[in-house]
mmCIF file of C-alpha atoms and ligand atoms in Angstrom:
data_model
loop_
_atom_site.group_PDB
_atom_site.id
_atom_site.type_symbol
_atom_site.label_atom_id
_atom_site.label_comp_id
_atom_site.label_asym_id
_atom_site.label_seq_id
_atom_site.Cartn_x
_atom_site.Cartn_y
_atom_site.Cartn_z
ATOM 1 C CA UNK A 923 0.000 0.000 0.000
ATOM 2 C CA UNK A 924 1.273 3.502 -0.775
ATOM 3 C CA UNK A 925 2.028 5.919 2.069
ATOM 4 C CA UNK A 926 -1.074 7.982 2.997
ATOM 5 C CA UNK A 927 -0.940 11.654 1.984
ATOM 6 C CA UNK A 928 -1.346 12.652 5.653
ATOM 7 C CA UNK A 929 1.930 10.965 6.554
ATOM 8 C CA UNK A 930 3.791 12.496 3.629
ATOM 9 C CA UNK A 931 2.392 15.924 4.528
ATOM 10 C CA UNK A 932 3.580 15.481 8.113
ATOM 11 C CA UNK A 933 7.050 14.747 6.765
ATOM 12 C CA UNK A 934 7.439 17.343 3.994
ATOM 13 C CA UNK A 935 5.253 20.350 4.858
ATOM 14 C CA UNK A 936 7.130 22.836 7.045
ATOM 15 C CA UNK A 937 6.133 22.481 10.717
ATOM 16 C CA UNK A 938 5.281 26.181 11.032
ATOM 17 C CA UNK A 939 2.918 25.863 8.041
ATOM 18 C CA UNK A 940 1.334 22.764 9.559
ATOM 19 C CA UNK A 941 0.805 24.693 12.791
ATOM 20 C CA UNK A 942 -0.870 27.725 11.214
ATOM 21 C CA UNK A 943 -4.433 28.374 10.078
ATOM 22 C CA UNK A 944 -5.225 29.583 6.558
ATOM 23 C CA UNK A 945 -6.360 33.242 6.425
ATOM 24 C CA UNK A 946 -9.960 33.117 7.567
ATOM 25 C CA UNK A 947 -12.705 35.024 5.779
ATOM 26 C CA UNK A 948 -16.231 34.555 7.159
ATOM 27 C CA UNK A 949 -19.149 33.499 5.004
ATOM 28 C CA UNK A 950 -21.323 36.590 4.641
ATOM 29 C CA UNK A 951 -24.188 35.012 2.699
ATOM 30 C CA UNK A 952 -27.448 36.724 3.631
ATOM 31 C CA UNK A 953 -25.745 39.180 5.987
ATOM 32 C CA UNK A 954 -25.050 42.906 5.784
ATOM 33 C CA UNK A 955 -21.346 42.638 5.005
ATOM 34 C CA UNK A 956 -19.323 45.048 7.115
ATOM 35 C CA UNK A 957 -16.297 42.874 7.897
ATOM 36 C CA UNK A 958 -13.518 43.546 5.378
ATOM 37 C CA UNK A 959 -13.552 47.253 4.484
ATOM 38 C CA UNK A 960 -14.997 46.987 1.007
ATOM 39 C CA UNK A 961 -16.805 49.893 -0.578
ATOM 40 C CA UNK A 962 -20.537 49.267 -0.118
ATOM 41 C CA UNK A 963 -21.313 50.824 -3.503
ATOM 42 C CA UNK A 964 -21.656 49.113 -6.850
ATOM 43 C CA UNK A 965 -21.118 50.897 -10.147
ATOM 44 C CA UNK A 966 -23.718 53.086 -11.844
ATOM 45 C CA UNK A 967 -25.632 51.047 -14.423
ATOM 46 C CA UNK A 968 -24.229 52.843 -17.492
ATOM 47 C CA UNK A 969 -20.618 52.357 -16.403
ATOM 48 C CA UNK A 970 -21.292 48.701 -15.570
ATOM 49 C CA UNK A 971 -22.780 48.218 -19.052
ATOM 50 C CA UNK A 972 -19.731 49.824 -20.700
ATOM 51 C CA UNK A 973 -17.507 47.454 -18.751
ATOM 52 C CA UNK A 974 -19.588 44.524 -19.961
ATOM 53 C CA UNK A 975 -18.951 45.675 -23.496
ATOM 54 C CA UNK A 976 -15.207 46.061 -22.936
ATOM 55 C CA UNK A 977 -14.964 42.616 -21.347
ATOM 56 C CA UNK A 978 -16.870 40.976 -24.206
ATOM 57 C CA UNK A 979 -14.234 42.209 -26.640
ATOM 58 C CA UNK A 980 -11.159 41.027 -24.726
ATOM 59 C CA UNK A 981 -8.907 38.375 -26.216
ATOM 60 C CA UNK A 982 -9.092 35.910 -23.344
ATOM 61 C CA UNK A 983 -7.075 33.395 -25.338
ATOM 62 C CA UNK A 984 -4.020 35.665 -25.002
ATOM 63 C CA UNK A 985 -1.747 36.166 -22.034
ATOM 64 C CA UNK A 986 -1.819 39.659 -20.558
ATOM 65 C CA UNK A 987 0.803 42.178 -21.649
ATOM 66 C CA UNK A 988 3.446 41.279 -19.061
ATOM 67 C CA UNK A 989 4.353 44.846 -18.157
ATOM 68 C CA UNK A 990 0.721 46.100 -18.006
ATOM 69 C CA UNK A 991 2.243 49.392 -19.148
ATOM 70 C CA UNK A 992 -1.059 51.066 -20.029
ATOM 71 C CA UNK A 993 -2.499 50.522 -16.577
ATOM 72 C CA UNK A 994 0.756 51.502 -14.909
ATOM 73 C CA UNK A 995 0.898 54.736 -16.904
ATOM 74 C CA UNK A 996 -2.684 55.543 -15.944
ATOM 75 C CA UNK A 997 -2.021 54.908 -12.240
ATOM 76 C CA UNK A 998 1.024 57.163 -12.519
ATOM 77 C CA UNK A 999 -1.154 59.958 -13.797
ATOM 78 C CA UNK A 1000 -4.371 59.475 -11.830
ATOM 79 C CA UNK A 1001 -2.736 58.735 -8.475
ATOM 80 C CA UNK A 1002 -0.197 61.536 -8.878
ATOM 81 C CA UNK A 1003 2.875 59.368 -8.605
ATOM 82 C CA UNK A 1004 5.860 61.761 -8.710
ATOM 83 C CA UNK A 1005 8.029 62.082 -11.825
ATOM 84 C CA UNK A 1006 10.999 59.754 -11.735
ATOM 85 C CA UNK A 1007 9.142 57.120 -9.708
ATOM 86 C CA UNK A 1008 7.934 53.801 -11.070
ATOM 87 C CA UNK A 1009 4.887 51.640 -10.366
ATOM 88 C CA UNK A 1010 4.759 47.912 -9.635
ATOM 89 C CA UNK A 1011 1.393 46.163 -9.864
ATOM 90 C CA UNK A 1012 0.209 43.282 -7.720
ATOM 91 C CA UNK A 1013 -2.784 40.972 -7.628
ATOM 92 C CA UNK A 1014 -4.015 43.000 -4.670
ATOM 93 C CA UNK A 1015 -1.504 44.750 -2.454
ATOM 94 C CA UNK A 1016 -1.341 41.389 -0.654
ATOM 95 C CA UNK A 1017 0.749 40.213 -3.568
ATOM 96 C CA UNK A 1018 2.922 43.341 -3.439
ATOM 97 C CA UNK A 1019 3.691 42.432 0.193
ATOM 98 C CA UNK A 1020 4.791 39.004 -0.995
ATOM 99 C CA UNK A 1021 7.057 40.468 -3.712
ATOM 100 C CA UNK A 1022 8.670 43.040 -1.449
ATOM 101 C CA UNK A 1023 9.291 40.484 1.289
ATOM 102 C CA UNK A 1024 10.779 38.036 -1.228
ATOM 103 C CA UNK A 1025 13.117 40.727 -2.543
ATOM 104 C CA UNK A 1026 14.617 41.439 0.915
ATOM 105 C CA UNK A 1027 14.628 37.816 2.127
ATOM 106 C CA UNK A 1028 18.336 37.425 2.763
ATOM 107 C CA UNK A 1029 19.383 34.860 5.334
ATOM 108 C CA UNK A 1030 18.734 36.379 8.782
ATOM 109 C CA UNK A 1031 16.872 39.477 7.569
ATOM 110 C CA UNK A 1032 14.353 40.972 10.005
ATOM 111 C CA UNK A 1033 10.921 42.373 9.119
ATOM 112 C CA UNK A 1034 9.358 44.865 11.542
ATOM 113 C CA UNK A 1035 5.995 46.567 11.969
ATOM 114 C CA UNK A 1036 3.888 48.078 14.726
ATOM 115 C CA UNK A 1037 1.611 45.520 16.386
ATOM 116 C CA UNK A 1038 -1.241 45.026 15.953
ATOM 117 C CA UNK A 1039 -1.210 45.818 12.266
ATOM 118 C CA UNK A 1040 -2.111 44.097 9.004
ATOM 119 C CA UNK A 1041 -1.652 40.337 9.422
ATOM 120 C CA UNK A 1042 -0.019 39.719 6.049
ATOM 121 C CA UNK A 1043 3.168 41.613 6.981
ATOM 122 C CA UNK A 1044 4.030 38.878 9.484
ATOM 123 C CA UNK A 1045 2.597 36.047 7.361
ATOM 124 C CA UNK A 1046 4.829 36.720 4.370
ATOM 125 C CA UNK A 1047 7.857 37.028 6.664
ATOM 126 C CA UNK A 1048 6.969 33.603 8.039
ATOM 127 C CA UNK A 1049 6.541 32.122 4.553
ATOM 128 C CA UNK A 1050 10.048 33.276 3.662
ATOM 129 C CA UNK A 1051 11.621 32.210 6.952
ATOM 130 C CA UNK A 1052 12.330 35.764 8.063
ATOM 131 C CA UNK A 1053 12.088 36.844 11.665
ATOM 132 C CA UNK A 1054 9.150 39.181 12.230
ATOM 133 C CA UNK A 1055 9.356 41.685 15.085
ATOM 134 C CA UNK A 1056 6.084 43.372 16.048
ATOM 135 C CA UNK A 1057 6.557 46.484 18.189
ATOM 136 C CA UNK A 1058 3.538 46.899 20.458
ATOM 137 C CA UNK A 1059 1.398 49.989 20.121
ATOM 138 C CA UNK A 1060 0.322 51.687 23.338
ATOM 139 C CA UNK A 1061 -2.968 50.670 25.003
ATOM 140 C CA UNK A 1062 -4.780 53.417 23.074
ATOM 141 C CA UNK A 1063 -3.180 52.162 19.807
ATOM 142 C CA UNK A 1064 -0.941 55.203 19.456
ATOM 143 C CA UNK A 1065 2.544 54.574 18.105
ATOM 144 C CA UNK A 1066 5.278 54.235 20.731
ATOM 145 C CA UNK A 1067 7.839 55.948 18.536
ATOM 146 C CA UNK A 1068 10.700 55.735 21.047
ATOM 147 C CA UNK A 1069 10.092 51.989 21.471
ATOM 148 C CA UNK A 1070 9.966 51.582 17.696
ATOM 149 C CA UNK A 1071 13.222 53.489 17.179
ATOM 150 C CA UNK A 1072 14.889 51.444 19.943
ATOM 151 C CA UNK A 1073 13.658 48.189 18.375
ATOM 152 C CA UNK A 1074 15.014 49.277 14.984
ATOM 153 C CA UNK A 1075 18.416 50.118 16.520
ATOM 154 C CA UNK A 1076 18.465 46.688 18.156
ATOM 155 C CA UNK A 1077 17.113 44.511 15.343
ATOM 156 C CA UNK A 1078 18.327 46.404 12.247
ATOM 157 C CA UNK A 1079 15.309 45.412 10.118
ATOM 158 C CA UNK A 1080 15.780 45.074 6.378
ATOM 159 C CA UNK A 1081 12.099 45.926 5.964
ATOM 160 C CA UNK A 1082 9.690 48.042 8.019
ATOM 161 C CA UNK A 1083 5.938 48.176 7.317
ATOM 162 C CA UNK A 1084 3.926 51.182 8.408
ATOM 163 C CA UNK A 1085 0.230 50.934 7.585
ATOM 164 C CA UNK A 1086 -0.887 54.566 7.355
ATOM 165 C CA UNK A 1087 -3.722 54.581 8.485
ATOM 166 C CA UNK A 1088 -3.277 51.374 10.438
ATOM 167 C CA UNK A 1089 -5.471 48.291 10.178
ATOM 168 C CA UNK A 1090 -7.211 47.112 12.359
ATOM 169 C CA UNK A 1091 -6.915 50.124 14.668
ATOM 170 C CA UNK A 1092 -7.964 52.761 12.103
ATOM 171 C CA UNK A 1093 -5.697 55.554 13.337
ATOM 172 C CA UNK A 1094 -3.048 57.325 11.258
ATOM 173 C CA UNK A 1095 0.201 57.658 13.199
ATOM 174 C CA UNK A 1096 1.657 61.195 13.304
ATOM 175 C CA UNK A 1097 3.522 62.131 10.124
ATOM 176 C CA UNK A 1098 6.481 63.500 12.118
ATOM 177 C CA UNK A 1099 6.895 60.169 13.934
ATOM 178 C CA UNK A 1100 6.839 58.226 10.677
ATOM 179 C CA UNK A 1101 9.455 60.600 9.276
ATOM 180 C CA UNK A 1102 11.699 59.859 12.250
ATOM 181 C CA UNK A 1103 11.297 56.130 11.607
ATOM 182 C CA UNK A 1104 12.065 56.480 7.893
ATOM 183 C CA UNK A 1105 15.165 58.593 8.634
ATOM 184 C CA UNK A 1106 16.445 56.166 11.261
ATOM 185 C CA UNK A 1107 15.641 52.914 9.419
ATOM 186 C CA UNK A 1108 18.700 51.009 8.228
ATOM 187 C CA UNK A 1109 16.731 49.443 5.353
ATOM 188 C CA UNK A 1110 13.501 49.882 3.429
ATOM 189 C CA UNK A 1111 10.321 51.416 4.870
ATOM 190 C CA UNK A 1112 7.041 50.715 3.077
ATOM 191 C CA UNK A 1113 4.230 53.137 3.808
ATOM 192 C CA UNK A 1114 1.098 51.063 3.227
ATOM 193 C CA UNK A 1115 -1.588 53.578 2.272
ATOM 194 C CA UNK A 1116 -4.449 51.122 1.695
ATOM 195 C CA UNK A 1117 -6.839 53.540 3.485
ATOM 196 C CA UNK A 1118 -5.414 56.762 2.035
ATOM 197 C CA UNK A 1119 -8.680 57.710 0.245
ATOM 198 C CA UNK A 1120 -10.252 58.209 3.682
ATOM 199 C CA UNK A 1121 -7.250 59.776 5.388
ATOM 200 C CA UNK A 1122 -6.577 62.914 3.359
ATOM 201 C CA UNK A 1123 -2.851 62.629 3.992
ATOM 202 C CA UNK A 1124 -0.207 60.789 2.008
ATOM 203 C CA UNK A 1125 3.522 60.273 1.666
ATOM 204 C CA UNK A 1126 3.216 59.901 -2.127
ATOM 205 C CA UNK A 1127 4.422 63.445 -3.059
ATOM 206 C CA UNK A 1128 7.369 63.014 -0.695
ATOM 207 C CA UNK A 1129 8.909 59.938 -2.313
ATOM 208 C CA UNK A 1130 11.853 61.942 -3.619
ATOM 209 C CA UNK A 1131 12.755 63.100 -0.104
ATOM 210 C CA UNK A 1132 13.587 59.650 1.204
ATOM 211 C CA UNK A 1133 15.931 57.177 -0.506
ATOM 212 C CA UNK A 1134 14.648 54.261 1.587
ATOM 213 C CA UNK A 1135 10.870 54.726 1.359
ATOM 214 C CA UNK A 1136 8.225 53.418 -1.046
ATOM 215 C CA UNK A 1137 4.438 53.884 -0.952
ATOM 216 C CA UNK A 1138 2.004 50.991 -1.418
ATOM 217 C CA UNK A 1139 -1.669 51.463 -2.239
ATOM 218 C CA UNK A 1140 -4.673 49.429 -3.334
ATOM 219 C CA UNK A 1141 -7.892 50.087 -5.219
ATOM 220 C CA UNK A 1142 -9.710 47.580 -2.989
ATOM 221 C CA UNK A 1143 -11.194 50.147 -0.624
ATOM 222 C CA UNK A 1144 -12.575 52.443 -3.316
ATOM 223 C CA UNK A 1145 -14.888 49.995 -5.012
ATOM 224 C CA UNK A 1146 -12.604 47.534 -6.781
ATOM 225 C CA UNK A 1147 -11.862 44.858 -4.164
ATOM 226 C CA UNK A 1148 -13.072 42.170 -6.553
ATOM 227 C CA UNK A 1149 -10.546 43.142 -9.208
ATOM 228 C CA UNK A 1150 -7.525 42.466 -6.987
ATOM 229 C CA UNK A 1151 -5.188 45.317 -7.815
ATOM 230 C CA UNK A 1152 -2.551 46.880 -5.616
ATOM 231 C CA UNK A 1153 0.510 48.932 -6.480
ATOM 232 C CA UNK A 1154 3.822 50.100 -5.116
ATOM 233 C CA UNK A 1155 5.391 53.426 -6.099
ATOM 234 C CA UNK A 1156 9.007 54.363 -5.622
ATOM 235 C CA UNK A 1157 12.433 54.906 -7.039
ATOM 236 C CA UNK A 1158 13.355 52.688 -10.003
ATOM 237 C CA UNK A 1159 16.056 50.966 -7.911
ATOM 238 C CA UNK A 1160 13.400 49.623 -5.527
ATOM 239 C CA UNK A 1161 10.642 48.921 -8.036
ATOM 240 C CA UNK A 1162 13.091 47.208 -10.404
ATOM 241 C CA UNK A 1163 14.201 44.925 -7.564
ATOM 242 C CA UNK A 1164 10.657 43.970 -6.552
ATOM 243 C CA UNK A 1165 9.765 43.414 -10.195
ATOM 244 C CA UNK A 1166 12.267 40.563 -10.371
ATOM 245 C CA UNK A 1167 10.190 38.592 -7.839
ATOM 246 C CA UNK A 1168 6.899 39.167 -9.708
ATOM 247 C CA UNK A 1169 5.028 36.408 -11.546
ATOM 248 C CA UNK A 1170 5.215 37.468 -15.212
ATOM 249 C CA UNK A 1171 1.467 37.674 -15.921
ATOM 250 C CA UNK A 1172 0.223 38.581 -12.455
ATOM 251 C CA UNK A 1173 -2.311 41.164 -13.644
ATOM 252 C CA UNK A 1174 -4.948 39.350 -15.655
ATOM 253 C CA UNK A 1175 -6.573 40.851 -18.747
ATOM 254 C CA UNK A 1176 -9.938 41.355 -17.031
ATOM 255 C CA UNK A 1177 -8.394 43.279 -14.155
ATOM 256 C CA UNK A 1178 -6.302 45.398 -16.462
ATOM 257 C CA UNK A 1179 -9.136 46.344 -18.806
ATOM 258 C CA UNK A 1180 -11.687 47.011 -16.078
ATOM 259 C CA UNK A 1181 -9.265 48.944 -13.876
ATOM 260 C CA UNK A 1182 -8.356 51.190 -16.812
ATOM 261 C CA UNK A 1183 -12.011 51.979 -17.425
ATOM 262 C CA UNK A 1184 -12.707 52.644 -13.754
ATOM 263 C CA UNK A 1185 -9.645 54.803 -13.224
ATOM 264 C CA UNK A 1186 -10.668 56.852 -16.257
ATOM 265 C CA UNK A 1187 -13.905 57.406 -14.320
ATOM 266 C CA UNK A 1188 -12.301 57.884 -10.943
ATOM 267 C CA UNK A 1189 -14.627 60.747 -10.047
ATOM 268 C CA UNK A 1190 -17.414 58.152 -9.627
ATOM 269 C CA UNK A 1191 -15.300 56.231 -7.118
ATOM 270 C CA UNK A 1192 -14.199 59.430 -5.379
ATOM 271 C CA UNK A 1193 -17.827 60.446 -4.894
ATOM 272 C CA UNK A 1194 -18.572 57.037 -3.352
ATOM 273 C CA UNK A 1195 -15.583 57.359 -1.015
ATOM 274 C CA UNK A 1196 -16.765 60.832 0.025
ATOM 275 C CA UNK A 1197 -20.134 59.358 1.020
ATOM 276 C CA UNK A 1198 -18.375 56.698 3.096
ATOM 277 C CA UNK A 1199 -16.339 59.385 4.823
ATOM 278 C CA UNK A 1200 -19.466 61.353 5.700
ATOM 279 C CA UNK A 1201 -21.107 58.209 7.024
ATOM 280 C CA UNK A 1202 -18.054 57.347 9.116
ATOM 281 C CA UNK A 1203 -18.455 60.560 11.055
ATOM 282 C CA UNK A 1204 -22.200 60.063 11.471
ATOM 283 C CA UNK A 1205 -21.791 56.437 12.635
ATOM 284 C CA UNK A 1206 -18.997 57.489 14.967
ATOM 285 C CA UNK A 1207 -21.085 60.159 16.632
ATOM 286 C CA UNK A 1208 -23.969 57.690 17.102
ATOM 287 C CA UNK A 1209 -21.742 54.958 18.500
ATOM 288 C CA UNK A 1210 -19.870 57.224 20.910
ATOM 289 C CA UNK A 1211 -23.204 57.946 22.636
ATOM 290 C CA UNK A 1212 -23.591 54.301 23.589
ATOM 291 C CA UNK A 1213 -22.522 53.253 27.064
ATOM 292 C CA UNK A 1214 -20.327 50.171 27.134
ATOM 293 C CA UNK A 1215 -18.486 50.961 23.915
ATOM 294 C CA UNK A 1216 -15.237 52.836 23.270
ATOM 295 C CA UNK A 1217 -14.734 54.087 19.722
ATOM 296 C CA UNK A 1218 -11.147 54.763 18.669
ATOM 297 C CA UNK A 1219 -10.150 57.577 16.284
ATOM 298 C CA UNK A 1220 -10.276 56.522 12.633
ATOM 299 C CA UNK A 1221 -8.819 57.930 9.434
ATOM 300 C CA UNK A 1222 -10.041 54.903 7.459
ATOM 301 C CA UNK A 1223 -13.350 53.451 6.202
ATOM 302 C CA UNK A 1224 -13.953 51.527 9.399
ATOM 303 C CA UNK A 1225 -14.193 52.082 13.142
ATOM 304 C CA UNK A 1226 -12.592 50.032 15.874
ATOM 305 C CA UNK A 1227 -14.851 49.613 18.899
ATOM 306 C CA UNK A 1228 -14.006 48.117 22.273
ATOM 307 C CA UNK A 1229 -16.810 46.479 24.209
ATOM 308 C CA UNK A 1230 -16.625 47.026 27.972
ATOM 309 C CA UNK A 1231 -16.658 43.951 30.177
ATOM 310 C CA UNK A 1232 -14.592 40.895 30.931
ATOM 311 C CA UNK A 1233 -13.275 38.199 28.661
ATOM 312 C CA UNK A 1234 -15.776 37.212 26.009
ATOM 313 C CA UNK A 1235 -17.791 40.466 26.096
ATOM 314 C CA UNK A 1236 -16.709 41.480 22.584
ATOM 315 C CA UNK A 1237 -17.419 38.082 21.071
ATOM 316 C CA UNK A 1238 -20.869 38.006 22.679
ATOM 317 C CA UNK A 1239 -21.729 41.360 21.056
ATOM 318 C CA UNK A 1240 -20.271 40.135 17.738
ATOM 319 C CA UNK A 1241 -22.539 37.072 17.839
ATOM 320 C CA UNK A 1242 -25.630 39.068 18.758
ATOM 321 C CA UNK A 1243 -24.958 41.579 15.994
ATOM 322 C CA UNK A 1244 -24.552 38.669 13.591
ATOM 323 C CA UNK A 1245 -27.818 37.121 14.789
ATOM 324 C CA UNK A 1246 -29.438 40.378 13.706
ATOM 325 C CA UNK A 1247 -28.034 39.981 10.229
ATOM 326 C CA UNK A 1248 -24.821 42.059 10.319
ATOM 327 C CA UNK A 1249 -21.317 40.671 9.881
ATOM 328 C CA UNK A 1250 -18.478 42.676 11.448
ATOM 329 C CA UNK A 1251 -15.012 41.466 12.472
ATOM 330 C CA UNK A 1252 -14.203 40.176 15.937
ATOM 331 C CA UNK A 1253 -10.572 40.549 17.071
ATOM 332 C CA UNK A 1254 -10.793 38.817 20.438
ATOM 333 C CA UNK A 1255 -8.307 35.997 20.797
ATOM 334 C CA UNK A 1256 -5.838 37.692 18.433
ATOM 335 C CA UNK A 1257 -3.372 40.356 19.573
ATOM 336 C CA UNK A 1258 -3.832 40.934 23.338
ATOM 337 C CA UNK A 1259 -4.366 44.693 22.847
ATOM 338 C CA UNK A 1260 -7.415 43.872 20.701
ATOM 339 C CA UNK A 1261 -9.302 41.892 23.348
ATOM 340 C CA UNK A 1262 -13.042 42.704 23.110
ATOM 341 C CA UNK A 1263 -12.462 44.799 19.976
ATOM 342 C CA UNK A 1264 -14.765 44.729 16.957
ATOM 343 C CA UNK A 1265 -13.991 46.329 13.622
ATOM 344 C CA UNK A 1266 -16.973 47.861 11.871
ATOM 345 C CA UNK A 1267 -16.683 48.681 8.178
ATOM 346 C CA UNK A 1268 -18.707 51.699 7.098
ATOM 347 C CA UNK A 1269 -21.506 50.784 4.690
ATOM 348 C CA UNK A 1270 -24.307 52.633 2.916
ATOM 349 C CA UNK A 1271 -26.565 54.839 5.078
ATOM 350 C CA UNK A 1272 -29.142 52.030 5.148
ATOM 351 C CA UNK A 1273 -26.571 49.382 6.109
ATOM 352 C CA UNK A 1274 -25.236 51.685 8.810
ATOM 353 C CA UNK A 1275 -28.734 52.193 10.175
ATOM 354 C CA UNK A 1276 -29.107 48.409 10.465
ATOM 355 C CA UNK A 1277 -25.647 48.162 12.056
ATOM 356 C CA UNK A 1278 -26.387 50.866 14.627
ATOM 357 C CA UNK A 1279 -29.650 49.306 15.640
ATOM 358 C CA UNK A 1280 -28.051 45.841 15.852
ATOM 359 C CA UNK A 1281 -25.225 47.191 18.054
ATOM 360 C CA UNK A 1282 -27.688 49.061 20.307
ATOM 361 C CA UNK A 1283 -29.731 45.878 20.768
ATOM 362 C CA UNK A 1284 -26.614 43.814 21.464
ATOM 363 C CA UNK A 1285 -24.870 45.784 24.218
HETATM 364 N N1 PMP B 1880 -2.729 46.682 3.550
HETATM 365 C C1 PMP B 1880 -3.617 46.898 4.527
HETATM 366 C C2 PMP B 1880 -3.244 47.807 5.640
HETATM 367 C C3 PMP B 1880 -4.862 46.263 4.486
HETATM 368 O O1 PMP B 1880 -5.717 46.457 5.499
HETATM 369 C C4 PMP B 1880 -5.181 45.411 3.405
HETATM 370 C C5 PMP B 1880 -6.492 44.690 3.277
HETATM 371 N N2 PMP B 1880 -7.334 44.652 4.290
HETATM 372 C C6 PMP B 1880 -4.222 45.226 2.419
HETATM 373 C C7 PMP B 1880 -3.013 45.886 2.518
HETATM 374 C C8 PMP B 1880 -4.454 44.304 1.261
HETATM 375 O O2 PMP B 1880 -5.409 44.771 0.412
HETATM 376 P P1 PMP B 1880 -5.591 44.209 -1.063
HETATM 377 O O3 PMP B 1880 -4.826 42.932 -1.181
HETATM 378 O O4 PMP B 1880 -7.042 44.039 -1.219
HETATM 379 O O5 PMP B 1880 -5.021 45.256 -1.970
#
């Protein structure tokens, strides 16, 4: 009899991969989906119809143009990437994280980020056998800049991730503190601006000031999460290095064609983002009135809320909110600072009304 797959897996799959869980995304069928920071808005009918037409004419039998130069040129223009900088595209910025990490993955290299922050920074370090050092935020999720600088001096990270604004906490660390980190870093600093459309502040125009900084963005939060498109902007020396780790045809023809059309109509997406921003402030002011809930400052399209009470209080509210038809994200059991914390993505006014009433009923 041949050896069972289970036994071969136990022998050949890396122990740390065997020990981990695959990235979990909840099933949102039938629920108001406010768990993963998507835009709640679909496209206007006429634009959707034009996209249908474009897609019907694509040559799906052909590989994509490997350099996706048309889309890159458009991003350069529309996203105001400075002259002299280049753009690398990823299948979501998740894939950009993979490419950047692969490019720095020398034996013994260290990857560093504030903690808690976006989970994939640590995951890709793990995949590439790099040591990940998370530097704890303070209790109120503010950046402990002195602790971060001390950790950098000690660990000499090849790569530092700063999510600006941060996920899952929602706050944008002070620009002056990030500058100090970039100036002191011995290696590369990536400013991950996934939530920039809701923050109103960006490092993009300042790329030329810092030799060791690049800016990463995504179109996922402004209505194109389904397309899977992220990008990194920076000096050619950096982008050229990351490009060597890229799968040759990573941006598929559907993504490229649709993203071009949507970016040519970016004002539609900007108007949707503006509505989300307005709603964030309205939802925040409603939630802050509720006893038993702390709402943290947010510069993103979501709010982090801490439920008062002992262990399990946050998860109980999460379950009750879900029973009323709304899916949010529960962070209990993850990073200790996030105990009893729920992350609420901002939806349409109607979705937010349902969310607010579900939260009120659940506390
Ligand atoms: N960076 C941050 C900070 C995020 O929160 C996310 C997604 N939640 C990503 C990157 C990845 O986004 P995507 O792969 O959809 O571009």
